[in-house]
mmCIF file of C-alpha atoms in Angstrom:
data_model
loop_
_atom_site.group_PDB
_atom_site.id
_atom_site.type_symbol
_atom_site.label_atom_id
_atom_site.label_comp_id
_atom_site.label_asym_id
_atom_site.label_seq_id
_atom_site.Cartn_x
_atom_site.Cartn_y
_atom_site.Cartn_z
ATOM 1 C CA MET A 1 -0.375 -0.335 -0.137
ATOM 2 C CA ALA A 2 1.408 3.244 -0.887
ATOM 3 C CA ILE A 3 2.258 5.921 1.261
ATOM 4 C CA SER A 4 2.562 9.541 1.429
ATOM 5 C CA SER A 5 5.282 11.544 3.400
ATOM 6 C CA PHE A 6 4.045 13.691 6.151
ATOM 7 C CA MET A 7 4.816 17.079 4.599
ATOM 8 C CA VAL A 8 7.182 18.145 7.964
ATOM 9 C CA PRO A 9 6.875 21.946 8.224
ATOM 10 C CA LEU A 10 9.418 24.374 6.358
ATOM 11 C CA GLY A 11 11.597 25.687 9.008
ATOM 12 C CA THR A 12 11.147 23.117 10.441
ATOM 13 C CA PRO A 13 15.554 22.068 11.468
ATOM 14 C CA ALA A 14 17.573 19.151 10.658
ATOM 15 C CA PRO A 15 17.325 16.495 13.983
ATOM 16 C CA SER A 16 20.884 15.506 14.194
ATOM 17 C CA PHE A 17 21.943 12.283 14.405
ATOM 18 C CA ALA A 18 25.131 9.461 13.733
ATOM 19 C CA LEU A 19 24.457 6.707 11.714
ATOM 20 C CA PRO A 20 26.441 4.802 10.316
ATOM 21 C CA SER A 21 27.881 3.304 6.923
ATOM 22 C CA ILE A 22 26.930 0.343 4.959
ATOM 23 C CA ASP A 23 31.124 1.557 3.633
ATOM 24 C CA GLY A 24 32.182 1.498 7.437
ATOM 25 C CA GLY A 25 32.802 4.407 9.842
ATOM 26 C CA GLU A 26 30.167 6.856 11.134
ATOM 27 C CA VAL A 27 27.866 9.352 9.684
ATOM 28 C CA SER A 28 26.274 13.018 10.833
ATOM 29 C CA PRO A 29 25.034 16.358 9.326
ATOM 30 C CA GLU A 30 27.106 18.043 11.136
ATOM 31 C CA ASP A 31 30.311 16.416 9.180
ATOM 32 C CA PHE A 32 28.656 19.173 5.653
ATOM 33 C CA ALA A 33 28.897 22.186 7.453
ATOM 34 C CA GLY A 34 30.186 23.788 4.942
ATOM 35 C CA ALA A 35 27.357 22.892 2.186
ATOM 36 C CA PRO A 36 24.963 25.245 1.140
ATOM 37 C CA ALA A 37 22.285 21.947 0.720
ATOM 38 C CA LEU A 38 21.987 19.168 2.380
ATOM 39 C CA LEU A 39 19.688 17.078 1.104
ATOM 40 C CA VAL A 40 18.619 14.158 3.530
ATOM 41 C CA VAL A 41 16.342 11.000 1.549
ATOM 42 C CA PHE A 42 15.171 7.863 3.132
ATOM 43 C CA LEU A 43 15.642 4.623 1.111
ATOM 44 C CA SER A 44 15.088 1.187 0.909
ATOM 45 C CA ASN A 45 16.491 -1.438 -1.826
ATOM 46 C CA HIS A 46 13.054 -3.481 -2.135
ATOM 47 C CA CYS A 47 10.596 -0.986 -2.699
ATOM 48 C CA PRO A 48 9.107 -0.141 -6.165
ATOM 49 C CA TYR A 49 8.949 3.368 -6.067
ATOM 50 C CA VAL A 50 12.697 3.128 -4.800
ATOM 51 C CA ARG A 51 13.462 1.194 -7.778
ATOM 52 C CA ARG A 52 11.839 3.334 -10.524
ATOM 53 C CA ILE A 53 13.862 5.827 -9.801
ATOM 54 C CA GLU A 54 16.646 4.491 -7.870
ATOM 55 C CA HIS A 55 19.587 5.820 -11.156
ATOM 56 C CA ALA A 56 18.269 9.091 -11.368
ATOM 57 C CA ILE A 57 18.971 10.138 -7.463
ATOM 58 C CA GLY A 58 21.877 8.800 -8.531
ATOM 59 C CA ALA A 59 22.273 10.675 -11.373
ATOM 60 C CA VAL A 60 20.548 14.029 -9.406
ATOM 61 C CA THR A 61 22.641 14.023 -6.432
ATOM 62 C CA ALA A 62 25.530 13.310 -8.720
ATOM 63 C CA GLU A 63 24.754 16.624 -11.296
ATOM 64 C CA TYR A 64 24.185 18.405 -8.372
ATOM 65 C CA ALA A 65 26.657 17.724 -6.271
ATOM 66 C CA ALA A 66 28.628 19.651 -8.909
ATOM 67 C CA ARG A 67 26.693 22.370 -7.660
ATOM 68 C CA GLY A 68 27.832 22.007 -3.855
ATOM 69 C CA LEU A 69 24.165 19.396 -2.780
ATOM 70 C CA THR A 70 25.650 16.903 -0.406
ATOM 71 C CA THR A 71 22.773 13.913 0.166
ATOM 72 C CA VAL A 72 22.697 11.331 2.464
ATOM 73 C CA ALA A 73 20.732 8.128 2.499
ATOM 74 C CA ILE A 74 19.159 6.497 5.188
ATOM 75 C CA CYS A 75 17.459 3.444 5.984
ATOM 76 C CA SER A 76 15.363 3.020 8.718
ATOM 77 C CA ASN A 77 13.533 -0.308 7.824
ATOM 78 C CA ASP A 78 13.154 -3.591 10.103
ATOM 79 C CA VAL A 79 15.969 -6.019 8.828
ATOM 80 C CA VAL A 80 14.256 -9.022 10.509
ATOM 81 C CA ASN A 81 10.851 -8.944 8.833
ATOM 82 C CA TYR A 82 13.231 -7.732 5.465
ATOM 83 C CA PRO A 83 16.311 -8.720 5.664
ATOM 84 C CA ASP A 84 16.588 -7.041 1.497
ATOM 85 C CA ASP A 85 16.725 -4.209 3.121
ATOM 86 C CA GLY A 86 20.044 -4.621 4.991
ATOM 87 C CA ALA A 87 22.802 -3.328 5.322
ATOM 88 C CA ASP A 88 25.047 -6.149 2.454
ATOM 89 C CA HIS A 89 21.887 -5.075 -0.248
ATOM 90 C CA LEU A 90 21.738 -1.330 0.222
ATOM 91 C CA ARG A 91 25.762 -1.777 -0.862
ATOM 92 C CA GLU A 92 24.156 -3.627 -4.276
ATOM 93 C CA GLN A 93 21.588 -1.117 -5.297
ATOM 94 C CA ALA A 94 24.228 2.191 -4.053
ATOM 95 C CA LYS A 95 26.391 -0.022 -6.505
ATOM 96 C CA ARG A 96 24.188 -0.709 -9.377
ATOM 97 C CA ALA A 97 22.065 2.751 -9.545
ATOM 98 C CA GLY A 98 24.989 4.847 -8.963
ATOM 99 C CA PHE A 99 25.283 6.061 -5.496
ATOM 100 C CA GLY A 100 28.201 8.591 -4.731
ATOM 101 C CA PHE A 101 25.834 9.383 -1.372
ATOM 102 C CA PRO A 102 26.891 7.802 2.027
ATOM 103 C CA TYR A 103 24.516 4.920 2.755
ATOM 104 C CA LEU A 104 23.209 4.557 6.037
ATOM 105 C CA VAL A 105 21.654 1.892 8.607
ATOM 106 C CA ASP A 106 18.847 3.341 10.578
ATOM 107 C CA GLU A 107 18.603 0.291 13.334
ATOM 108 C CA SER A 108 16.643 1.640 15.536
ATOM 109 C CA GLN A 109 14.572 3.683 13.807
ATOM 110 C CA GLU A 110 15.429 6.838 16.218
ATOM 111 C CA VAL A 111 16.051 8.583 12.785
ATOM 112 C CA ALA A 112 13.010 7.952 10.366
ATOM 113 C CA ARG A 113 11.549 8.994 14.056
ATOM 114 C CA ALA A 114 12.967 12.286 14.298
ATOM 115 C CA TYR A 115 13.066 13.090 10.574
ATOM 116 C CA ARG A 116 8.800 12.190 10.476
ATOM 117 C CA ALA A 117 10.389 9.900 7.489
ATOM 118 C CA ALA A 118 7.047 7.833 5.914
ATOM 119 C CA CYS A 119 7.112 6.475 3.070
ATOM 120 C CA THR A 120 11.148 5.013 0.798
ATOM 121 C CA PRO A 121 11.347 7.619 -1.484
ATOM 122 C CA ASP A 122 11.102 10.131 1.355
ATOM 123 C CA PHE A 123 13.436 14.100 0.281
ATOM 124 C CA PHE A 124 13.883 16.405 2.764
ATOM 125 C CA LEU A 125 15.804 18.993 1.390
ATOM 126 C CA TYR A 126 18.075 21.884 3.551
ATOM 127 C CA ASP A 127 18.958 24.544 3.130
ATOM 128 C CA ALA A 128 22.522 26.207 4.245
ATOM 129 C CA GLU A 129 20.527 26.887 7.995
ATOM 130 C CA ARG A 130 19.524 23.433 8.182
ATOM 131 C CA ARG A 131 16.123 24.509 7.788
ATOM 132 C CA LEU A 132 13.601 22.439 5.742
ATOM 133 C CA ALA A 133 13.317 24.117 2.485
ATOM 134 C CA TYR A 134 12.048 21.028 0.492
ATOM 135 C CA ARG A 135 9.744 18.516 1.005
ATOM 136 C CA GLY A 136 7.929 16.520 -1.528
ATOM 137 C CA GLU A 137 7.835 14.519 -4.332
ATOM 138 C CA PHE A 138 11.026 13.585 -6.635
ATOM 139 C CA ASP A 139 9.591 13.784 -9.517
ATOM 140 C CA GLY A 140 5.460 12.243 -11.426
ATOM 141 C CA ALA A 141 7.708 8.491 -12.270
ATOM 142 C CA ARG A 142 6.581 5.764 -9.992
ATOM 143 C CA PRO A 143 5.719 2.248 -10.897
ATOM 144 C CA ARG A 144 2.742 1.841 -12.929
ATOM 145 C CA ASN A 145 2.946 5.383 -15.477
ATOM 146 C CA ASP A 146 5.747 5.761 -18.168
ATOM 147 C CA LEU A 147 6.438 9.088 -16.917
ATOM 148 C CA PRO A 148 10.278 9.661 -17.555
ATOM 149 C CA ALA A 149 12.140 9.253 -13.616
ATOM 150 C CA ASP A 150 14.257 12.524 -13.898
ATOM 151 C CA GLY A 151 13.913 14.390 -11.196
ATOM 152 C CA SER A 152 11.979 17.290 -12.569
ATOM 153 C CA THR A 153 10.318 18.229 -9.011
ATOM 154 C CA LEU A 154 13.500 17.965 -7.419
ATOM 155 C CA ARG A 155 15.522 19.650 -9.296
ATOM 156 C CA ALA A 156 13.470 23.174 -9.895
ATOM 157 C CA ALA A 157 13.577 22.943 -5.759
ATOM 158 C CA LEU A 158 17.551 22.692 -5.524
ATOM 159 C CA ASP A 159 18.046 25.550 -7.812
ATOM 160 C CA HIS A 160 16.030 27.656 -5.382
ATOM 161 C CA VAL A 161 17.705 26.727 -3.271
ATOM 162 C CA LEU A 162 21.273 26.532 -4.101
ATOM 163 C CA ALA A 163 20.356 30.144 -5.906
ATOM 164 C CA GLY A 164 19.552 31.095 -2.090
ATOM 165 C CA GLU A 165 15.555 31.089 -2.478
ATOM 166 C CA THR A 166 12.295 30.456 -1.708
ATOM 167 C CA VAL A 167 10.477 27.139 -3.158
ATOM 168 C CA PRO A 168 7.665 27.896 -3.960
ATOM 169 C CA GLU A 169 4.546 25.669 -2.241
ATOM 170 C CA PRO A 170 1.802 23.663 -2.567
ATOM 171 C CA HIS A 171 4.297 20.664 -2.215
ATOM 172 C CA THR A 172 3.296 17.616 -4.063
ATOM 173 C CA PRO A 173 3.980 14.878 -1.799
ATOM 174 C CA SER A 174 6.258 11.555 -2.228
ATOM 175 C CA LEU A 175 4.438 8.966 -2.967
ATOM 176 C CA GLY A 176 5.531 5.176 -1.624
ATOM 177 C CA CYS A 177 5.939 2.111 -0.090
ATOM 178 C CA GLY A 178 5.280 2.700 3.765
ATOM 179 C CA VAL A 179 8.635 3.044 6.321
ATOM 180 C CA LYS A 180 9.072 -0.627 8.060
ATOM 181 C CA TRP A 181 8.753 0.151 11.572
ATOM 182 C CA LYS A 182 9.377 -2.101 13.974
ATOM 183 C CA PRO A 183 6.357 -4.328 16.192
ATOM 184 C CA GLY A 184 5.800 -0.732 19.330
ATOM 185 C CA ASN A 185 7.876 1.536 16.612
ATOM 186 C CA GLU A 186 5.548 3.004 14.390
ATOM 187 C CA PRO A 187 5.229 7.292 14.692
ATOM 188 C CA GLY A 188 1.802 7.531 17.336
#
C-alpha cells in the first residue's frame, strides 16, 4: 500500500544524528556543515517506488553535488522482517544505482521518527542554515506509469535552494512504500 510523506513544516531544523554507513564509519549532518544544501533521503532496496527512480536519484545527486549539494541516504526499515534492506543488499543497490553519497543504516529507527519519515522514498531538502526548505516528491514517476524518472520536481527545489531562494509551494508529497517499522516503533 502506497503511503504519502507527512509534509513536515517548512523551516523545521534538521535533526542531528550519527549513523553507521554501509561502507564503514559513522556519518552525521555536522560532517557537511559547509555545504549550501543538504538532502536527506529515506530509501530502501526492496520498494518498487524507490527501484523505479533509483538510477535517476544517483544521476541527479551527482549532477547537483558539483553545485554544492550534499546527499545522505538512510534506510530505517526493519531488516528482520525485510531482509532485502540489510546492509549487504543496500551496498548492491548503491552500486547498481550509482549512488555517490553515504548510505546509512538507522537500525533503531530513531532517526526516521525524528525526521518524521513516512515512506521510501522520502526527500528532505535543507538550506545552508539546515532549515527544511523542501519536502516532497522526486518527480511524477511511479511504478505503474511511464513518466520519465528525471527528478524534475526535486531539481526545481534544488535550483531554488542553491540560489538562496524559497521553494514555492505547494510541494507535492512523496509517495512510496511505508517505512517498515519494528513493532512498537510506529509513529503515534
